[in-house]
Coordinates of C-alpha atoms and ligand atoms in Angstrom, one line a residue:
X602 CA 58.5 42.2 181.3
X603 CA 56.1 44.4 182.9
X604 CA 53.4 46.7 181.6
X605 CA 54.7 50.2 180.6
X606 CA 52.9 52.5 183.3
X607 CA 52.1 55.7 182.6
X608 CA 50.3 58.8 184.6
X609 CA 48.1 60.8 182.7
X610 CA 47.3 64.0 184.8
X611 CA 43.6 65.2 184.0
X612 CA 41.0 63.5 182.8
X613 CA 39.4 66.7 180.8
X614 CA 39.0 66.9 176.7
X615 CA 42.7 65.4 176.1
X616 CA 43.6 63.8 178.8
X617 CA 40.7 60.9 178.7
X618 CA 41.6 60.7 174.6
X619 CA 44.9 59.8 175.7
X620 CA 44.2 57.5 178.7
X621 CA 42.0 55.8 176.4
X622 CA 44.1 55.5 173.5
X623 CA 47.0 54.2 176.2
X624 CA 44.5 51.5 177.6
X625 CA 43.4 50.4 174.4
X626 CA 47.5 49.6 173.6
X627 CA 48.2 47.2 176.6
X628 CA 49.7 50.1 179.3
X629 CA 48.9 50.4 182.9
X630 CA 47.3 53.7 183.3
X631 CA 46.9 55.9 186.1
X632 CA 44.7 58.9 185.5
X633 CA 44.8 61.6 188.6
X634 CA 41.7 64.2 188.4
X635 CA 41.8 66.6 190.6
X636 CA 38.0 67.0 190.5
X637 CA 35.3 64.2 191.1
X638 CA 32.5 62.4 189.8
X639 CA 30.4 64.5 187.2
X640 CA 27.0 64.0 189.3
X641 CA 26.0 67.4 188.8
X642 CA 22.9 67.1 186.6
X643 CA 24.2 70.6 185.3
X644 CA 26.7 68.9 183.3
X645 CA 24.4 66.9 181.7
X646 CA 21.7 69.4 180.5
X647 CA 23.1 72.3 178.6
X648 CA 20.3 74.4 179.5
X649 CA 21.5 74.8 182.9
X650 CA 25.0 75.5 181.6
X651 CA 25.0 78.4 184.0
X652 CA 24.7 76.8 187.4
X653 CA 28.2 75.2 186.9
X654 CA 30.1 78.3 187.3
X655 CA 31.3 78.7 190.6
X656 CA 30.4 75.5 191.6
X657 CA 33.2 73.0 192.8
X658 CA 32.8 71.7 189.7
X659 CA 34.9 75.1 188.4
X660 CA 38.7 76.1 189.0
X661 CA 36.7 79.7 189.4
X662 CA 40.2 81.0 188.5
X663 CA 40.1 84.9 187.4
X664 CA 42.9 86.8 185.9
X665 CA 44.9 89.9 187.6
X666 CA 43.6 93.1 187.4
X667 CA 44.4 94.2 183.5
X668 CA 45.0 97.5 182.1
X669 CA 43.2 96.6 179.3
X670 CA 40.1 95.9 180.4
X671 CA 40.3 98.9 182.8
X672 CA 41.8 97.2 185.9
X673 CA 38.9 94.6 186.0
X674 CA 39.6 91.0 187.0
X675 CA 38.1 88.7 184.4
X676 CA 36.6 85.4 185.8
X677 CA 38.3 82.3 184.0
X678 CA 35.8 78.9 184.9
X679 CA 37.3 76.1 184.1
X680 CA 36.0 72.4 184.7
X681 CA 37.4 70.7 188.0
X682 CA 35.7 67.4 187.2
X683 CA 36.0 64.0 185.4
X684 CA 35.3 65.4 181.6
X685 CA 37.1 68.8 182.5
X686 CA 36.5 71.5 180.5
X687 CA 34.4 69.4 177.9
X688 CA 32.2 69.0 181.3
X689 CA 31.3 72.7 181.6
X690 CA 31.9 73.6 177.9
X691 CA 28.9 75.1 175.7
X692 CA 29.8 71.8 173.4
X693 CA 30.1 74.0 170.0
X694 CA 31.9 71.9 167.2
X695 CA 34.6 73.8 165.5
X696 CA 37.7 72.3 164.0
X697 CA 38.7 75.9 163.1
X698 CA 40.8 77.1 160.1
X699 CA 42.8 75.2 157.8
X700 CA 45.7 78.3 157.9
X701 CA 45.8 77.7 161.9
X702 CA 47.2 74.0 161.5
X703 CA 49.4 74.6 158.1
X704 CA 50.7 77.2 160.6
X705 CA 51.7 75.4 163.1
X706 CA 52.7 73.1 160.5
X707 CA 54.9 75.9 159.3
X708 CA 57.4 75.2 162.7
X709 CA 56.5 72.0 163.7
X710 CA 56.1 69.8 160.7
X711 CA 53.7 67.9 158.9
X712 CA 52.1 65.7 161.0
X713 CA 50.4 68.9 162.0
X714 CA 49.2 70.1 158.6
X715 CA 45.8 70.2 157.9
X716 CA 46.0 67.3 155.1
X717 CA 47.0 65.3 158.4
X718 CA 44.3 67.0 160.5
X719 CA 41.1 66.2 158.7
X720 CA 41.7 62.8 158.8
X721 CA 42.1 62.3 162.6
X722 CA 39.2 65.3 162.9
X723 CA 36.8 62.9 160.8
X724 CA 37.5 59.7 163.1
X725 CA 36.7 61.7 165.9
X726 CA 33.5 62.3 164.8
X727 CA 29.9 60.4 164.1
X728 CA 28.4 63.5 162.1
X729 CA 24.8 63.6 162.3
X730 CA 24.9 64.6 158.5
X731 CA 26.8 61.6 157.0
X732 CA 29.8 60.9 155.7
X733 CA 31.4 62.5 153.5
X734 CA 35.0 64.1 152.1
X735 CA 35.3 66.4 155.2
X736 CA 33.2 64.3 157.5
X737 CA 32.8 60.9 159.4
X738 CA 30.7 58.8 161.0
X739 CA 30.7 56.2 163.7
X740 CA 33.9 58.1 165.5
X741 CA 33.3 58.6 169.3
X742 CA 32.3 62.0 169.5
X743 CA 28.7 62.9 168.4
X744 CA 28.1 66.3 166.6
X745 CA 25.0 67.2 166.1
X746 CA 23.7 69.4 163.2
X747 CA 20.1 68.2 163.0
X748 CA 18.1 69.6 166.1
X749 CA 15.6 71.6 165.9
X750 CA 16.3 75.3 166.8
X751 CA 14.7 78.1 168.6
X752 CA 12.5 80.8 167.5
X753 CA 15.1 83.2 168.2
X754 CA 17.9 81.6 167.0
X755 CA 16.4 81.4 163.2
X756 CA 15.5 85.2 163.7
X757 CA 19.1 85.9 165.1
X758 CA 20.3 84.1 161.9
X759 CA 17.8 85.9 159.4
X760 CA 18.6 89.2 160.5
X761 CA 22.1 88.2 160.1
X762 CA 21.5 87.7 156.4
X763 CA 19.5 90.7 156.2
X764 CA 22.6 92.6 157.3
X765 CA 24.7 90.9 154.0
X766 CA 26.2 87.9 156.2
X767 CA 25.7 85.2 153.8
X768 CA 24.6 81.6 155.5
X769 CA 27.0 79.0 155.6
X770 CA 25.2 75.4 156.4
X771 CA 28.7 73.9 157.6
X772 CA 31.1 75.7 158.8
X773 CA 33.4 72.6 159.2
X774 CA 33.5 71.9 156.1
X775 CA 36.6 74.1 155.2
X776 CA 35.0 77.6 154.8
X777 CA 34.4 79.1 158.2
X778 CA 32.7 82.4 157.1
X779 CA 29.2 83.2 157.4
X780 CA 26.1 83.1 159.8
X781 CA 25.6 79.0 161.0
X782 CA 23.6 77.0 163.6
X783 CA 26.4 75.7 165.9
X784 CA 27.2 72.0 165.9
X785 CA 27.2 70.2 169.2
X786 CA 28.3 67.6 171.0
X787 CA 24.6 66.8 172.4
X788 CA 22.7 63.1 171.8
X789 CA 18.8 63.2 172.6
X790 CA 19.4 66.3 175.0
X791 CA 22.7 64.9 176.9
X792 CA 25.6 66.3 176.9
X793 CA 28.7 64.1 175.6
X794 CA 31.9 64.6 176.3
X795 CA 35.7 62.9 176.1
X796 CA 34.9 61.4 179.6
X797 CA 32.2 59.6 179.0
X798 CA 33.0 58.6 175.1
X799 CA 36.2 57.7 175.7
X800 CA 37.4 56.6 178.9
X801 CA 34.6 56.1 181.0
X802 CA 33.2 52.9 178.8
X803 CA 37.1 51.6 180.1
X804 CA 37.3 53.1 183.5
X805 CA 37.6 50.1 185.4
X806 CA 40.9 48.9 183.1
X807 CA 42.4 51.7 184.6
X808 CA 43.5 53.3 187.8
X809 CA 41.2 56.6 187.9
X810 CA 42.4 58.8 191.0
X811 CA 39.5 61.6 191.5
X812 CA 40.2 64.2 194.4
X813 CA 43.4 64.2 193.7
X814 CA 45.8 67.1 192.8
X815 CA 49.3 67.2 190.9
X816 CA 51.7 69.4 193.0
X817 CA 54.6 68.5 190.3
X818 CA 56.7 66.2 189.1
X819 CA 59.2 63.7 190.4
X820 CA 62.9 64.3 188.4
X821 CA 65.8 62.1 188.6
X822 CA 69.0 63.5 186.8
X823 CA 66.9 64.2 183.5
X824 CA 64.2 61.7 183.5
X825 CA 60.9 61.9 185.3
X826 CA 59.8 59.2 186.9
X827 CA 56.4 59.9 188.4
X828 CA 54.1 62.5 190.1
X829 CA 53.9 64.1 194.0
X830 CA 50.1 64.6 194.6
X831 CA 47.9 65.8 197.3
X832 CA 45.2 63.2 198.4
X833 CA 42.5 63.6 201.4
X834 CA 45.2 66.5 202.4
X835 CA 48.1 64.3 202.3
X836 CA 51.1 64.7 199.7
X837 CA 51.7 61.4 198.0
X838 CA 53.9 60.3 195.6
X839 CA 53.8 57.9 192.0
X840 CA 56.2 56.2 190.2
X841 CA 55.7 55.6 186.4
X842 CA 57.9 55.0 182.9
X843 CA 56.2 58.1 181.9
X844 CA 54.3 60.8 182.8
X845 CA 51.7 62.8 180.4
X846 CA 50.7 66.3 181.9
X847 CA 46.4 66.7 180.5
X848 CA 46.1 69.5 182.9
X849 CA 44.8 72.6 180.3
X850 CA 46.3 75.4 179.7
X851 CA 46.0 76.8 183.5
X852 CA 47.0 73.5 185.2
X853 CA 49.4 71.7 182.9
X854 CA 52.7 75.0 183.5
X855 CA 51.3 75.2 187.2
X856 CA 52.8 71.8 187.3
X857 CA 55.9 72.3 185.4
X858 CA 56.7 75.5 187.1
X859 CA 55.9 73.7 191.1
X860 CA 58.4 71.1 189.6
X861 CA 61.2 73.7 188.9
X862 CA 60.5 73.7 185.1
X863 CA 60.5 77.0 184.0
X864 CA 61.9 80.5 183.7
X865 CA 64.7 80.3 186.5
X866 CA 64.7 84.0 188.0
X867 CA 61.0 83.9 188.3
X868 CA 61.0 80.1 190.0
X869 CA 63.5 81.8 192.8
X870 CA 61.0 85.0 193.2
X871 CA 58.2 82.6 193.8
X872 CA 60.4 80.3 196.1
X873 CA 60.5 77.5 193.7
X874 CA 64.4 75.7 193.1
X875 CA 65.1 75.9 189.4
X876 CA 65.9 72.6 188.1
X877 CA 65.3 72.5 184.3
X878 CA 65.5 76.0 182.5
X879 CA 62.6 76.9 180.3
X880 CA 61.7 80.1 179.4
X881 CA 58.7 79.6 177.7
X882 CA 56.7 78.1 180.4
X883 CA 53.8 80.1 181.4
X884 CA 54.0 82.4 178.6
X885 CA 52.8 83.2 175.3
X886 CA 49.0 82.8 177.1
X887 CA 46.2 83.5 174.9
X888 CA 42.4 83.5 175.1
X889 CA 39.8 84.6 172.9
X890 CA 37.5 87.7 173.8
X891 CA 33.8 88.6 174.1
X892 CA 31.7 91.6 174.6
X893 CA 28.0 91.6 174.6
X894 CA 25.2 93.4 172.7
X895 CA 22.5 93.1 174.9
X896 CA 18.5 93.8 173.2
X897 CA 15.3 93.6 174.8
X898 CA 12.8 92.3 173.0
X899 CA 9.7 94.4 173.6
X900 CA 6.7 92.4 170.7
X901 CA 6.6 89.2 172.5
X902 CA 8.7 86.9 175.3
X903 CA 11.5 84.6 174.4
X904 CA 10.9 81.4 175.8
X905 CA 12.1 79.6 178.7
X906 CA 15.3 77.9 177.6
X907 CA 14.2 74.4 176.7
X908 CA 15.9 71.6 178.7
X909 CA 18.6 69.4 177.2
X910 CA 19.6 72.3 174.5
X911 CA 22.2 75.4 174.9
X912 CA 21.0 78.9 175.2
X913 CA 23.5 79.7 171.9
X914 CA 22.9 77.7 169.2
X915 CA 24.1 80.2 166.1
X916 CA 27.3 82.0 165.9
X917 CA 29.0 83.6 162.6
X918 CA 32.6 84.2 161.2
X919 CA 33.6 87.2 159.9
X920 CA 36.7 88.9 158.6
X921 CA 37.3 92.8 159.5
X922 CA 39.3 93.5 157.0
X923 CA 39.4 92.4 153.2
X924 CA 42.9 90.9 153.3
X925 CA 42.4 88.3 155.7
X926 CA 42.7 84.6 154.8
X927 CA 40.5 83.4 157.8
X928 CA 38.1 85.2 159.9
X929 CA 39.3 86.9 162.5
X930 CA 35.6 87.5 164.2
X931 CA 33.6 84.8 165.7
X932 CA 30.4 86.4 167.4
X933 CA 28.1 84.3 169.1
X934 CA 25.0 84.9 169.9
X935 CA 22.3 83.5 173.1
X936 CA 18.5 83.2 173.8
X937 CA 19.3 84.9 176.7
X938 CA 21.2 88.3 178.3
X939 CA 24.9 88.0 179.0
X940 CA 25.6 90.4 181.4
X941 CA 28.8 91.4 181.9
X942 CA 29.6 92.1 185.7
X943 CA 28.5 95.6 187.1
X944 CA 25.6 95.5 183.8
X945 CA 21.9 96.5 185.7
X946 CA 19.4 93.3 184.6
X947 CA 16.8 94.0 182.2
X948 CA 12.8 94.0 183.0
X949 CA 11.5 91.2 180.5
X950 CA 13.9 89.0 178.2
X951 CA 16.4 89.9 175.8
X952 CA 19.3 88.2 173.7
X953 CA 22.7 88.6 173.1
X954 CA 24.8 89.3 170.1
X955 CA 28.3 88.7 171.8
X956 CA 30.9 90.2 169.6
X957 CA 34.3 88.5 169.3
X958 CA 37.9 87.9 168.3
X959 CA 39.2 85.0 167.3
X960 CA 43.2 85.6 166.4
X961 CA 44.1 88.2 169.4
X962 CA 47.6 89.8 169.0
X963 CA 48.0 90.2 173.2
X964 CA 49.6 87.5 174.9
X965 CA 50.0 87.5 178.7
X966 CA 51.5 84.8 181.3
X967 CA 50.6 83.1 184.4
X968 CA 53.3 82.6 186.9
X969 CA 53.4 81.4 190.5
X970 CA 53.0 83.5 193.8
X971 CA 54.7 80.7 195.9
X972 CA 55.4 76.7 195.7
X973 CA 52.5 75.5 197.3
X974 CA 49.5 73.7 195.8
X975 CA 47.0 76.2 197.7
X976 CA 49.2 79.3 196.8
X977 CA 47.2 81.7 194.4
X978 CA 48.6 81.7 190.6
X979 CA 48.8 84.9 188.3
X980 CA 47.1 84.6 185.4
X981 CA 47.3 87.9 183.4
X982 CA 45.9 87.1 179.9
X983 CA 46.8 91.1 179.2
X984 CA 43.9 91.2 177.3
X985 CA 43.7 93.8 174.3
X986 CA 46.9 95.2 175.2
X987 CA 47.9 95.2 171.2
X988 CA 45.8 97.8 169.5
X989 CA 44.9 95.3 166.6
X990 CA 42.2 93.5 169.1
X991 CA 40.8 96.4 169.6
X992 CA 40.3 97.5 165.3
X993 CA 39.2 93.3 165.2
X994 CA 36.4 94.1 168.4
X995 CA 35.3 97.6 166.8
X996 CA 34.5 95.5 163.3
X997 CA 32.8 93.3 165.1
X998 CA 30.7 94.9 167.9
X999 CA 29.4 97.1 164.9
X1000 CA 28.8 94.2 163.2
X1001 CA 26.3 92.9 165.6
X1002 CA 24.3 95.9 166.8
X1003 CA 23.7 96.0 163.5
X1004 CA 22.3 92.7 162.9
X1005 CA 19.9 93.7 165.9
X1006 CA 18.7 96.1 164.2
X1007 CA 17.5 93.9 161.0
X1008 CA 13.5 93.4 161.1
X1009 CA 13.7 90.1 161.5
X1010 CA 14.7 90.8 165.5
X1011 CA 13.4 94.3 165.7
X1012 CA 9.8 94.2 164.1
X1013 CA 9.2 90.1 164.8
X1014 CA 10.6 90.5 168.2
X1015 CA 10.6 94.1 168.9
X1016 CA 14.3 94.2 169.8
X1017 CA 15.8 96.9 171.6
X1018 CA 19.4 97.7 172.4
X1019 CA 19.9 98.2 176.1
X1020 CA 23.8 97.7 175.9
X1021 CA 25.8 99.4 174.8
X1022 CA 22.8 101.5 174.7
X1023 CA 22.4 104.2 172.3
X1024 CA 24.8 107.2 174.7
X1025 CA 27.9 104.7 173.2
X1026 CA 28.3 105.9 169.6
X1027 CA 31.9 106.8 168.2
X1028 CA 34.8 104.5 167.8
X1029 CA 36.3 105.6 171.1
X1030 CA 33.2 105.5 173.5
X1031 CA 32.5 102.0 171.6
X1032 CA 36.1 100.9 172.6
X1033 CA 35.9 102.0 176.0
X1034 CA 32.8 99.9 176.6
X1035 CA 34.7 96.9 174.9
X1036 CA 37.6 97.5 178.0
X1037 CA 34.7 97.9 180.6
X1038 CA 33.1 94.9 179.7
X1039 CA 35.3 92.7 178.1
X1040 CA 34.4 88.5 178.9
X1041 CA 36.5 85.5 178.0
X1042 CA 35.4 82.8 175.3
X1043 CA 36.6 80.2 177.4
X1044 CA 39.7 79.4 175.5
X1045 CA 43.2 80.2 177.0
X1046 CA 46.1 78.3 175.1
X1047 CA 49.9 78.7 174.8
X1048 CA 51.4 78.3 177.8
X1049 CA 53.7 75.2 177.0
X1050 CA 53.5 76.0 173.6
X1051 CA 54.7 73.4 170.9
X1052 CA 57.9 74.2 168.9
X1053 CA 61.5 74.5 168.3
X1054 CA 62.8 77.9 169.3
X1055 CA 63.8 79.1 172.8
X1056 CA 60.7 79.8 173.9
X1057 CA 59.2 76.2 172.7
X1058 CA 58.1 74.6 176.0
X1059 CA 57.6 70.8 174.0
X1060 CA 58.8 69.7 170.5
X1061 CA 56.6 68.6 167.7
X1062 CA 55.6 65.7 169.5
X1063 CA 55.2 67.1 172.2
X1064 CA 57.9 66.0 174.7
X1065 CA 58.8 68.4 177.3
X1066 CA 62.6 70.1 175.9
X1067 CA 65.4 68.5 177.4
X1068 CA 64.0 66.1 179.8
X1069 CA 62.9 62.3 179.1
X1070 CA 59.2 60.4 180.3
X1071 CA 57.4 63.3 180.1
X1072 CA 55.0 65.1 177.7
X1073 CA 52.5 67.4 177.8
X1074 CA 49.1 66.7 175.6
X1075 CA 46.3 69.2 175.9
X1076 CA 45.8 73.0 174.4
X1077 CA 48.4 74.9 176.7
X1078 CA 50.8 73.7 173.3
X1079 CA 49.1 75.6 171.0
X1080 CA 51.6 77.9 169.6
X1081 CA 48.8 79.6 168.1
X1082 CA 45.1 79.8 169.1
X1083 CA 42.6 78.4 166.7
X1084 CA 40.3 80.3 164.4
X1085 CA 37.7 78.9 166.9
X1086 CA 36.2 77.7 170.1
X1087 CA 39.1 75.0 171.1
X1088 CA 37.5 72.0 172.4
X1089 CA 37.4 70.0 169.0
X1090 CA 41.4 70.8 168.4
X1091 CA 42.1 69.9 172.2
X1092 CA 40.5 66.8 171.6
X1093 CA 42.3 66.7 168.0
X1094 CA 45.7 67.0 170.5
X1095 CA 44.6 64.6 172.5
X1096 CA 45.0 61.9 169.5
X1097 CA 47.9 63.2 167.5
X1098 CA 49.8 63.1 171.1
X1099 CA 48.7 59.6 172.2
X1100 CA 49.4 58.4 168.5
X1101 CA 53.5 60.1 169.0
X1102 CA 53.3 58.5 173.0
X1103 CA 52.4 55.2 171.6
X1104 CA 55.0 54.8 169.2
X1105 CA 57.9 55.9 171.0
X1106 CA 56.6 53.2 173.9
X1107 CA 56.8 50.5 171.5
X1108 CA 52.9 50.1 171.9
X1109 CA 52.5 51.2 168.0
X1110 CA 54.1 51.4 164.8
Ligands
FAD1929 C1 32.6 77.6 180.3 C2 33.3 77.1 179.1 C3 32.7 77.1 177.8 C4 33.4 76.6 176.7 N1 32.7 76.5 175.5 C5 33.3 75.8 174.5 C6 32.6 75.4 173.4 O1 31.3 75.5 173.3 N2 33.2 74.8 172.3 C7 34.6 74.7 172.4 O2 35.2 74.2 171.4 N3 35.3 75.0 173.4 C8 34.7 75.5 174.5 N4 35.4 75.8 175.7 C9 36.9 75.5 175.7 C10 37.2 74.0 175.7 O3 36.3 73.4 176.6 C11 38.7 73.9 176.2 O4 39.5 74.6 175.3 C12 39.1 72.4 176.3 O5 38.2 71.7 177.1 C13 40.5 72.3 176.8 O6 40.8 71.0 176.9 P1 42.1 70.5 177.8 O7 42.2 69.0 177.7 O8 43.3 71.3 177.4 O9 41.7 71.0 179.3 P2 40.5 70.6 180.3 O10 39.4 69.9 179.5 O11 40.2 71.8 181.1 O12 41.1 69.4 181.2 C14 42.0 69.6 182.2 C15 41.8 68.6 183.4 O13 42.9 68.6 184.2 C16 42.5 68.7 185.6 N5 43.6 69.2 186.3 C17 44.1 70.5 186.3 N6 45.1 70.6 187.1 C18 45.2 69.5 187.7 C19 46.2 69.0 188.7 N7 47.1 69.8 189.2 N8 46.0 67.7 189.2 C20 45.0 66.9 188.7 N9 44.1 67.3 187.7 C21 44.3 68.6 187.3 C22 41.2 69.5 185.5 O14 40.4 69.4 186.7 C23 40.6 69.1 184.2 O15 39.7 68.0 184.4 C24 34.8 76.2 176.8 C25 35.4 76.3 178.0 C26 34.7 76.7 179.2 C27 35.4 76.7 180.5

């Protein structure tokens, strides 16, 4: 007997876990990227984080004009390239709350608990700390706590303190809350992602197809049995045992809903055949949010950002109200301004305190205009449409133009807030500059969300409902976003998936 075959579509933070993970057993992979080689030095040196948007390196997706961030279109980058999102990612190290996996547990069993969550979360990792309890060493993905950090960034965190944040030296190790240098996944100034830890050391015991784009699915009666693609403008087609859809949380329901997986009446408007009801595909779309507090700093310059290290390298958790079990904050703050579009640039440098929320209430969709790989996609992430993001936002905006205000930042660097600027004052003037100049964090989930209800788009292993070969493995099954940026539990999906792929191929116990 042959090899098992199987396609694994994207080669971004879950997708090379599991293509890895599948060569490792014995299976004959094919890995379809849609993006190329990561050449781009920008990838490589996360102080030049920024060039990579809008480059061809980035999906450059935004959403549809939203009511709740005053008819603006957000822009959504997302990484087109071997390493995906983990390619263009700002690297922060967060395996988020404890609560958000013994929720998910809650539906989808205990394989997704957090007392089975740590233990895959500490293999990943080689911790620059040691090993210990909640950490481990030697795993393929470096996390770094030890570099040294910038002037600003130990101000940023002092005056955090100052304004009664207390600091937290770990946040992974179970208690999220407080002011903390970010860890990251950066060795001796590189970046290192899932690509190159994990399936590039293997690439050439695989078949890795760059350029090349999933249209859909191939589905006999049931079963699916490879991939149509588009290649050097030509639609081909791939026949596997099974196929693993790796394609995020914007690219993974594309492909079920061009294959005729998905809400039915919605498939016809967009001149797609229905083939396999399922109404949860596209939906339940989530994404974390961002707004800026922008200071000047008028005692002395911030520096140049220095290469090989992010512009952000401190961020802090916070709950806005006293009966929360997790944070429900998570601003973040950079070594350099953040404008949000339409903002006039600043004479001089400044930093940002970017407020945000971590555990929005608002979910949107993203749907299809039409059938074709080139046709545009709606992606409405109906951000703060439910009133609670905005209380979460307030807590937090407030939160950090008060920590600009601290003497570490405004008599060491003379800080000065430009934005909001001090016209915004009351809760409603404060709100309507959160809708005016509202930014994704980078982390939209949900859209083939894990579970067992009607509006589950894969089980608890993560099997597509109803149909056989095919699964999908990356953080569009996220019933629930994290308590966190969402590259470590993508990654963390990556494995728990390969581990339930392997077993019901016969390649593991
Ligand atoms: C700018 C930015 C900054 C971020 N910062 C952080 C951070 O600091 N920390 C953190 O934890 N998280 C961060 N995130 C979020 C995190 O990177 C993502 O949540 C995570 O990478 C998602 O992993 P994934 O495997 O689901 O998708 P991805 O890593 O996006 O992988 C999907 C892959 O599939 C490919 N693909 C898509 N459609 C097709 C198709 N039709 N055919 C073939 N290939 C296809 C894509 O090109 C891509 O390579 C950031 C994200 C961005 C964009």
């Amino acid at each position: 007997m042959g090899k098992v075959s199987v396609i694994v579509v994207g080669a971004g933070s879950a997708g090379s876990v599991v293509a890895r993970r599948l060569i490792d057993a014995g299976a004959d992979v094919t890995v379809f990227e849609a993006g190329g080689e990561d050449t781009n030095p920008a990838i490589h040196d996360l102080s030049r984080l920024g060039e990579l948007w809008h480059s061809p390196d980035d999906w450059d997706y935004y959403t549809t004009p939203m009511e709740g961030t005053a008819g603006k279109r957000v822009h959504l980058p997302r990484g087109k390239v071997l390493g995906g999102s983990h390619a263009l990612n700002a690297t922060i190290w967060v395996r988020c709350a404890q609560q958000d996996f013994d929720g998910w547990a809650e539906h989808c069993g205990p394989e997704w608990a957090w007392e089975n969550v740590l233990p895959v979360y500490r293999d990943i990792e080689d911790f620059s700390g040691g090993a210990s309890d909640v950490h481990g060493v030697g795993g393929p993905i470096p996390v770094d706590n030890d570099y040294e950090l910038d002037g600003i960034h130990e101000s940023i965190i002092k005056a955090a303190e100052q304004s009664g944040v207390p600091f937290n030296p770990d946040y992974n190790s179970g208690v999220l809350d407080g002011v903390s240098k970010e860890q990251v996944n950066i060795v001796d100034g590189v970046r290192i992602n899932t690509w190159k830890a994990y399936l590039k050391p293997v690439r050439g015991q695989a078949t890795i197809i760059t350029g090349a784009e999933v249209h859909s699915v191939i589905l006999e009666q049931g079963a699916v049995v490879g991939v149509n693609y588009r290649q050097d403008g030509q639609m081909r087609q791939l026949t596997a045992d099974h196929v693993v859809l790796s394609a995020g949380a914007l690219g993974s329901p594309q492909i079920l809903l061009r294959s005729g997986i998905g809400p039915s009446e919605e498939l016809q408007q967009a001149g797609v055949a229905p083939v396999h009801a399922l109404q949860g595909v596209g939906k339940n779309l989530h994404d974390h949010l961002l707004a800026p507090v922008i200071a000047k700093t008028t005692a002395r310059d911030i520096p140049a950002p220095r290469q090989g290290v992010s512009v952000t390298q401190s961020h802090l958790f916070a709950k806005s109200r006293d009966d929360l079990e997790a944070p429900d904050t998570q601003p973040i703050f950079f070594a350099v301004p953040m404008y949000s579009p339409g903002m006039e640039p600043i004479d001089g440098t400044a930093f940002t305190l970017h407020s945000g929320i971590v555990t929005p209430y608002s979910r949107g969709e993203l749907t299809l205009s039409g059938p074709d790989l080139d046709d545009p996609v709606n992606i409405d992430i109906n951000a703060l449409a439910d009133p609670r993001d905005i209380q979460a936002f307030l807590f937090s905006i407030k939160q950090c133009r008060s920590i600009a205000q601290q003497e570490a930042l405004a008599e060491s660097w003379g800080a000065q807030e430009i934005y909001p600027g001090p016209e915004v004052q009351d809760d409603e003037q404060l709100e309507e500059y959160i809708r005016n100049n509202a930014v994704t964090y980078h982390h939209q989930v949900g859209t083939c969300a894990m579970g067992v209800d009607e509006r589950a788009v894969v089980d608890p292993e993560l099997k597509v409902h109803g149909l056989t070969g095919l699964r999908v493995i990356d953080a569009s099954i996220m019933p629930r976003i994290t308590t966190g940026n969402t590259n470590a539990p993508s990654i963390l999906i990556g494995e728990k998936g390969a581990k339930f792929l392997l077993k019901d191929l016969g390649l593991a116990d």
